[in-house]
Coordinates of C-alpha atoms and ligand atoms in Angstrom, one line a residue:
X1170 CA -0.7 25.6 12.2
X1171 CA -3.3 23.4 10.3
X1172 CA -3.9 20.1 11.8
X1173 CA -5.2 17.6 9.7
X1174 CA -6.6 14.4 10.4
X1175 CA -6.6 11.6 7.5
X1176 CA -9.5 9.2 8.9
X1177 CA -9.9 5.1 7.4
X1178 CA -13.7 4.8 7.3
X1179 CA -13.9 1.6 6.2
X1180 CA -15.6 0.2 2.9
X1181 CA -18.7 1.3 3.5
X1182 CA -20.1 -0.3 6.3
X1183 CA -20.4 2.3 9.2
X1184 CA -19.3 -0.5 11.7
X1185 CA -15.8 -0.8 10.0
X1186 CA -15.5 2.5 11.9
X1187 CA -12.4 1.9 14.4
X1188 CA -13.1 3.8 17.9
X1189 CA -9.9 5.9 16.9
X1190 CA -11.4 7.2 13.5
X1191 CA -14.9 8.1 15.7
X1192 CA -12.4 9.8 18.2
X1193 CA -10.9 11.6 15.6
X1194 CA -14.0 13.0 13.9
X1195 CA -15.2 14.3 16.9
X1196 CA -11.8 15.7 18.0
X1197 CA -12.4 18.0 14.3
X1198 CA -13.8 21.3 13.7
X1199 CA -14.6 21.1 10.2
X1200 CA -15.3 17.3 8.6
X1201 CA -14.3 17.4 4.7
X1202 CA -16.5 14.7 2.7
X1203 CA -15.9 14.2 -0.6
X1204 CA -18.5 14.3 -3.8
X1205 CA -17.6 12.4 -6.4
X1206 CA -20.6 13.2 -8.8
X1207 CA -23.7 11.7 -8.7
X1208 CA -22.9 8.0 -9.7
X1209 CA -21.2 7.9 -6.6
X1210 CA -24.3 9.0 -4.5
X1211 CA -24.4 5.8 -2.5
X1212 CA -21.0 6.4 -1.3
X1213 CA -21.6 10.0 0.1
X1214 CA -24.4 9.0 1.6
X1215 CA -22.4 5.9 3.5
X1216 CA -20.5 9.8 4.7
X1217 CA -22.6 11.2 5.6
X1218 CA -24.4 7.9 7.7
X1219 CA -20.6 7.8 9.6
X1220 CA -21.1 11.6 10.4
X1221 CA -25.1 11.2 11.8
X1222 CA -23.9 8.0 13.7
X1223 CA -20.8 9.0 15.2
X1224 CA -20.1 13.0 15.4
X1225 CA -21.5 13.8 18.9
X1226 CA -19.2 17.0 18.4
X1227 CA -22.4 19.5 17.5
X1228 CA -20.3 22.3 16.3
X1229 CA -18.2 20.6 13.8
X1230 CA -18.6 22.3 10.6
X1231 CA -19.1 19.9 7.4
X1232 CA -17.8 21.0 4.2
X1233 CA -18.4 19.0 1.0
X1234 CA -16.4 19.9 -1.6
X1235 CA -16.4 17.9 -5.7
X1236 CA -13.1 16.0 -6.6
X1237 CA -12.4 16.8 -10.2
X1238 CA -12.5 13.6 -12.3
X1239 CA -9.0 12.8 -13.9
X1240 CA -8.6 13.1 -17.7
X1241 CA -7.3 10.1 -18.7
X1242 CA -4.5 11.5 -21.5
X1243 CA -0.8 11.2 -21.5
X1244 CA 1.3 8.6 -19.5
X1245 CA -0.5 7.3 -16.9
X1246 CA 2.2 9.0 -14.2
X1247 CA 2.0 12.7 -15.4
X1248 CA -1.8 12.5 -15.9
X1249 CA -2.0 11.1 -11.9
X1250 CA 0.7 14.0 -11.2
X1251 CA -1.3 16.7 -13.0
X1252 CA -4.2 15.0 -11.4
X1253 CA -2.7 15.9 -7.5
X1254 CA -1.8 19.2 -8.5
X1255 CA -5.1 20.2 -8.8
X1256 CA -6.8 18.6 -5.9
X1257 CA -3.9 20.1 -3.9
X1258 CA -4.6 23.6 -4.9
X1259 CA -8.6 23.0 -4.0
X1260 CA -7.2 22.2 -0.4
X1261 CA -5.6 24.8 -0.5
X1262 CA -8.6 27.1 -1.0
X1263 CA -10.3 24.6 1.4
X1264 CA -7.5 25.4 4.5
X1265 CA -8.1 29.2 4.0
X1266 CA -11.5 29.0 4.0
X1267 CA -12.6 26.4 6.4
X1268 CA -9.2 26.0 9.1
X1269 CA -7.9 29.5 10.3
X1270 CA -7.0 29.9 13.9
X1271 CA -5.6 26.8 14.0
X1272 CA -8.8 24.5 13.8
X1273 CA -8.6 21.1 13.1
X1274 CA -9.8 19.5 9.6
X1275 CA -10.7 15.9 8.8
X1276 CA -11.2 14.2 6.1
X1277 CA -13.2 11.0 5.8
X1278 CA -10.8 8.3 3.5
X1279 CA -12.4 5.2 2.0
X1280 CA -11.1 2.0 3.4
X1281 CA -7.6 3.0 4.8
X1282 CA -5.4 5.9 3.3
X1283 CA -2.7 3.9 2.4
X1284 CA -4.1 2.3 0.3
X1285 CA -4.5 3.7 -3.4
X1286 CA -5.9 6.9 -2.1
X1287 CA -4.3 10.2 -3.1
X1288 CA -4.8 11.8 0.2
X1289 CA -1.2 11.2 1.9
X1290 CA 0.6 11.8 -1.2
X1291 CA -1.1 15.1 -1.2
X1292 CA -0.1 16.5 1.8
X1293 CA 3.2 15.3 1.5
X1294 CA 3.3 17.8 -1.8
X1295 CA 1.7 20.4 0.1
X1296 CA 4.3 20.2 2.7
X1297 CA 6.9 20.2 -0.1
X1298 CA 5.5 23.0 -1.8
X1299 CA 6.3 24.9 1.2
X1300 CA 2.5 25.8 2.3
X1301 CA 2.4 27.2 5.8
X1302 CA 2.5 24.8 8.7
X1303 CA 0.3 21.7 7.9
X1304 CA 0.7 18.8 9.9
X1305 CA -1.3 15.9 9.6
X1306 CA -2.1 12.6 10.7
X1307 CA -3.5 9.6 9.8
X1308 CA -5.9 7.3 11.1
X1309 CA -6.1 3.4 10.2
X1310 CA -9.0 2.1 8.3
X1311 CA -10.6 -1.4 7.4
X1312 CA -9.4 -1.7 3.7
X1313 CA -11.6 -3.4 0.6
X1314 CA -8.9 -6.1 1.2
X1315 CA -9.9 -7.0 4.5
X1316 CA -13.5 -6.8 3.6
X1317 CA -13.1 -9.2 0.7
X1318 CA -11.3 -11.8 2.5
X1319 CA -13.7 -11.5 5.4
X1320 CA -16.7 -11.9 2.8
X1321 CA -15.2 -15.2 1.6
X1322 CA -14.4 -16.2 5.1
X1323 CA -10.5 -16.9 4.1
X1324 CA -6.8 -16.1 4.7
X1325 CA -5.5 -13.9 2.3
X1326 CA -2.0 -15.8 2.1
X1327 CA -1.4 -19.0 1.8
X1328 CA 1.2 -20.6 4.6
X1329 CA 4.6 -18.7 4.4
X1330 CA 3.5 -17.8 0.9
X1331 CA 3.7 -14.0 -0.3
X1332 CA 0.6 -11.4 -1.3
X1333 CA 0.4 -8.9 -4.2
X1334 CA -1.6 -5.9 -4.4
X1335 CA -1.7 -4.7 -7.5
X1336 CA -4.1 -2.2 -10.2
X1337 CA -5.4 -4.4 -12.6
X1338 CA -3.7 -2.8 -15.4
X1339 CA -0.5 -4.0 -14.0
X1340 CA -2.0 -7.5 -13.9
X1341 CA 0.6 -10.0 -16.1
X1342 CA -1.2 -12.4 -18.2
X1343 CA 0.0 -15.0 -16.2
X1344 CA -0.6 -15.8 -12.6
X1345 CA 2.9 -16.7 -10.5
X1346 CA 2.9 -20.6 -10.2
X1347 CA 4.0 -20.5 -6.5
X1348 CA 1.0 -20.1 -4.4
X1349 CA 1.7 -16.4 -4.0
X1350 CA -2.1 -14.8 -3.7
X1351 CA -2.3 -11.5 -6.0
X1352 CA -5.2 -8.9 -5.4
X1353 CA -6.7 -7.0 -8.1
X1354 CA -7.9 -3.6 -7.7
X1355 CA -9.1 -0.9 -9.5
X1356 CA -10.3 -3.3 -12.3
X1357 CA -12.9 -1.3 -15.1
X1358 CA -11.5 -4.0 -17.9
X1359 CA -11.9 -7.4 -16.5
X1360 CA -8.2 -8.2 -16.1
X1361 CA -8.7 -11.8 -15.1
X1362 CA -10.0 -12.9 -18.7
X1363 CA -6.4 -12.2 -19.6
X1364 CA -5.3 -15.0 -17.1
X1365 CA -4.4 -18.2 -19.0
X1366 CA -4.0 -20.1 -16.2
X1367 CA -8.1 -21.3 -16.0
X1368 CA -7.5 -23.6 -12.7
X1369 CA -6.3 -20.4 -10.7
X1370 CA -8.9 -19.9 -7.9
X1371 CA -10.5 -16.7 -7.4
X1372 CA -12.2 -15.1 -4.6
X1373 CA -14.5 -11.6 -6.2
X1374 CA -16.2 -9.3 -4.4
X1375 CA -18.6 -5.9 -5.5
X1376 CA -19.3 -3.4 -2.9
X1377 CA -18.1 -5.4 0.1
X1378 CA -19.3 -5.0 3.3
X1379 CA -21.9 -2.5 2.1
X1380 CA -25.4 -4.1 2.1
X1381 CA -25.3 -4.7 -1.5
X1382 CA -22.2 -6.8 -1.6
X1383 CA -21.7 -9.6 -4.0
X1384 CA -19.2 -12.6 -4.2
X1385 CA -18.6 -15.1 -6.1
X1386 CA -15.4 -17.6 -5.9
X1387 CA -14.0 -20.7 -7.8
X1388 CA -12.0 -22.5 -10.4
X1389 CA -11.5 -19.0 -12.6
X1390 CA -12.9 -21.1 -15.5
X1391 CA -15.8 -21.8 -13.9
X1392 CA -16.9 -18.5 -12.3
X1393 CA -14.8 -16.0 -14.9
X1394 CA -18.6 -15.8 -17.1
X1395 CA -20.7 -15.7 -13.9
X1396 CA -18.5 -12.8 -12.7
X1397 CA -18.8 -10.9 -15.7
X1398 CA -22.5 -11.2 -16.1
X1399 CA -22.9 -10.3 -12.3
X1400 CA -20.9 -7.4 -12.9
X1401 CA -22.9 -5.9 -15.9
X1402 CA -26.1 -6.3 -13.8
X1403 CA -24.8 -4.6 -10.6
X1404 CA -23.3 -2.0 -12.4
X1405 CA -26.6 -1.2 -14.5
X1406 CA -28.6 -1.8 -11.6
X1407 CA -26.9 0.9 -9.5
X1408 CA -25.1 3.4 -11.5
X1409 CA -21.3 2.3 -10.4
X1410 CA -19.6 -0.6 -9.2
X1411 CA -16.7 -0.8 -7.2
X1412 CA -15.0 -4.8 -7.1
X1413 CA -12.2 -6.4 -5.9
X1414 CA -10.1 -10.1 -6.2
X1415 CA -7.6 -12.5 -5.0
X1416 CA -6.5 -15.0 -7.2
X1417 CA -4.0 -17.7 -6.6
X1418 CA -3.1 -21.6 -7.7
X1419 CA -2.3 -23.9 -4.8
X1420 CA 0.6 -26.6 -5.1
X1421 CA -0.8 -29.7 -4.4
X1422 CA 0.9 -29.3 -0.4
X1423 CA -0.3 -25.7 0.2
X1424 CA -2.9 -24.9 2.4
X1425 CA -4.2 -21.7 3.5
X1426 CA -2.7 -20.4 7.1
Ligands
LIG2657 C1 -9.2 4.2 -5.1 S1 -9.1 2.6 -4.4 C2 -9.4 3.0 -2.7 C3 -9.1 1.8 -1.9 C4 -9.3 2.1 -0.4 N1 -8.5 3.1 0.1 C5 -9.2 0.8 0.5 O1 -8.5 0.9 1.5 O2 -9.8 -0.2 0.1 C6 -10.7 2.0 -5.0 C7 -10.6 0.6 -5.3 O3 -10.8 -0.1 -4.1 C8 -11.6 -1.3 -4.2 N2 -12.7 -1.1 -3.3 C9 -12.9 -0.1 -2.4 N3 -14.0 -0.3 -1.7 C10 -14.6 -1.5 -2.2 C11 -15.7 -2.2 -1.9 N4 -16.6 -1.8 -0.9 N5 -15.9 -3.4 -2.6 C12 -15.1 -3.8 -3.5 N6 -14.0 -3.1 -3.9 C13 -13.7 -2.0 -3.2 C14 -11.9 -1.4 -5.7 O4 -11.0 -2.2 -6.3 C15 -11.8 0.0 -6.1 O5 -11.6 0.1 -7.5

C-alpha cells in the first residue's frame, strides 16, 4: 500500500502551517517538494524553510522533483487533461522509486489542495487508472483567500450575501449587482479592466502573507492604474508574481458581516 499524505502549507508564510500539516510531515518518510523552474525560486525556498522549521523526523527522505510546465494549445480542458496525464505518470516513477515497503509519501501543497491545485484530482486518476493500492489523504491548508482577506483586515461576504471563486478568464465583464463578493484568481491578464462597473470595490493582494506582500483596495476606478503599475514593478522586481482579488458593489443597506 502507498500512503500518501496531501499537506496545505499555507501561502507562503511558514506560520500558516496548521499543527496537523507539521504532524503530517513528520509522520512521512519521503517529503516530495515541488520545482517549478527557477522563477519560482522564492517559493521552493518558502519549502524548503517549512521542512528546516518543522520536520524533527531526521530520517525523512526529501525528493524534489520539476513539474513540467503546461503547453497552452488546444481547449483549455484537454490541454489541463493532457497536462494531469503527465504529471501522473512522473508520480508514478516517483512511488516506485521513493515509497516501496509501504512508506509513507507527502507532498507539500500551496495554500490548501482544494483549491485550484491538481494534486487531488491526480490521485483520484491514479486510483482510476487502476495503480496498485494508493491511498491518500489530505490535510487542510490556509488558502490565498484567507490570506487576502486577512491582509485587508475584512469579511469576505457581505451579510447573508454569496462568494464566487472564480479563474480570471471566467471573469464576466460585469460584476453581479447584488452584493455578492467574487474572487479572482489565477489572473496573468488583468481581468478587472474588463469590469464596467468602475464604483465596484476591490480588495488586491501580491504574494500575501509572504514578506513581500502588497495590497491595495478601493473604488476600482480609483486603484485599477495603481494596481497595474504595482504589478509591473513587483513582477520585474522579482521574477514572478502571484495576485489575488475580491471585488464586490454594496447596496446602499449592505454591510459586511
Ligand atoms: C494554482 S492556484 C493555487 C491556489 C492555492 N492552492 C490556494 O489555496 O491558495 C495559484 C493562484 O493562487 C493565488 N495565490 C496563491 N498564493 C498566493 C499569494 N501568496 N498571494 C497572492 N495570490 C496567491 C493566485 O491567484 C495564483 O494565481
Amino acid at each position: 500500500m502507498i500512503r500518501l499524505l496531501l499537506v496545505g502549507i499555507g501561502t507562503g508564510n511558514p506560520e500558516h502551517m496548521t499543527m496537523q500539516a507539521i504532524s503530517a510531515l513528520n509522520a512521512a518518510d519521503v517529503i516530495f517538494v515541488p520545482d517549478k523552474g527557477e522563477a519560482k525560486e522564492q517559493l521552493r525556498d518558502v519549502r524548503r524553510t517549512i521542512i528546516e522549521r518543522f520536520v524533527e523526523n531526521r530520517r525523512v527522505q526529501i525528493v524534489e522533483f520539476a513539474v513540467p510546465t503546461r503547453v497552452g494549445e488546444g481547449a483549455y480542458q484537454d490541454g489541463v487533461t493532457d497536462w494531469h496525464d503527465v504529471i501522473a505518470d512522473i508520480y508514478v516513477q516517483l512511488f516506485q522509486l521513493h515509497l516501496a515497503n509501504d512508506k509513507t509519501g507527502a507532498f507539500l501543497i500551496w495554500g490548501d489542495p482544494s483549491l485550484y491545485d491538481s494534486t487531488i484530482r491526480i490521485m483520484q486518476q491514479l486510483k482510476a487508472r487502476g495503480t496498485p493500492l494508493i491511498a491518500y489523504d489530505v490535510i487542510p491548508g490556509i488558502t490565498s483567500v484567507q490570506a487576502l482577506a486577512a491582509a485587508h483586515r475584512i469579511p469576505l461576504n457581505l451579510i447573508g450575501a454569496p462568494i464566487r471563486i472564480t479563474p480570471a478568464r471566467k471573469l464576466a465583464a460585469e460584476l453581479p449587482d447584488d452584493g455578492e463578493t467574487v474572487v479572482v484568481m489565477l489572473d496573468g491578464e488583468h481581468a478587472f479592466l474588463k469590469i464596467e462597473d468602475l464604483d465596484a470595490e476591490i480588495y488586491w493582494g501580491a504574494y500575501v502573507g509572504t514578506s513581500n506582500e502588497i495590497i491595495i483596495a478601493g473604488r476600482l476606478g480609483d486603484v485599477r492604474e495603481e494596481i497595474v503599475k504595482a504589478r509591473a514593478e513587483a513582477r520585474a522586481k522579482n521574477g514572478w508574481i502571484m495576485d489575488i482579488y475580491a471585488m464586490r458593489k454594496k447596496k446602499n443597506d449592505q454591510i459586511e458581516e
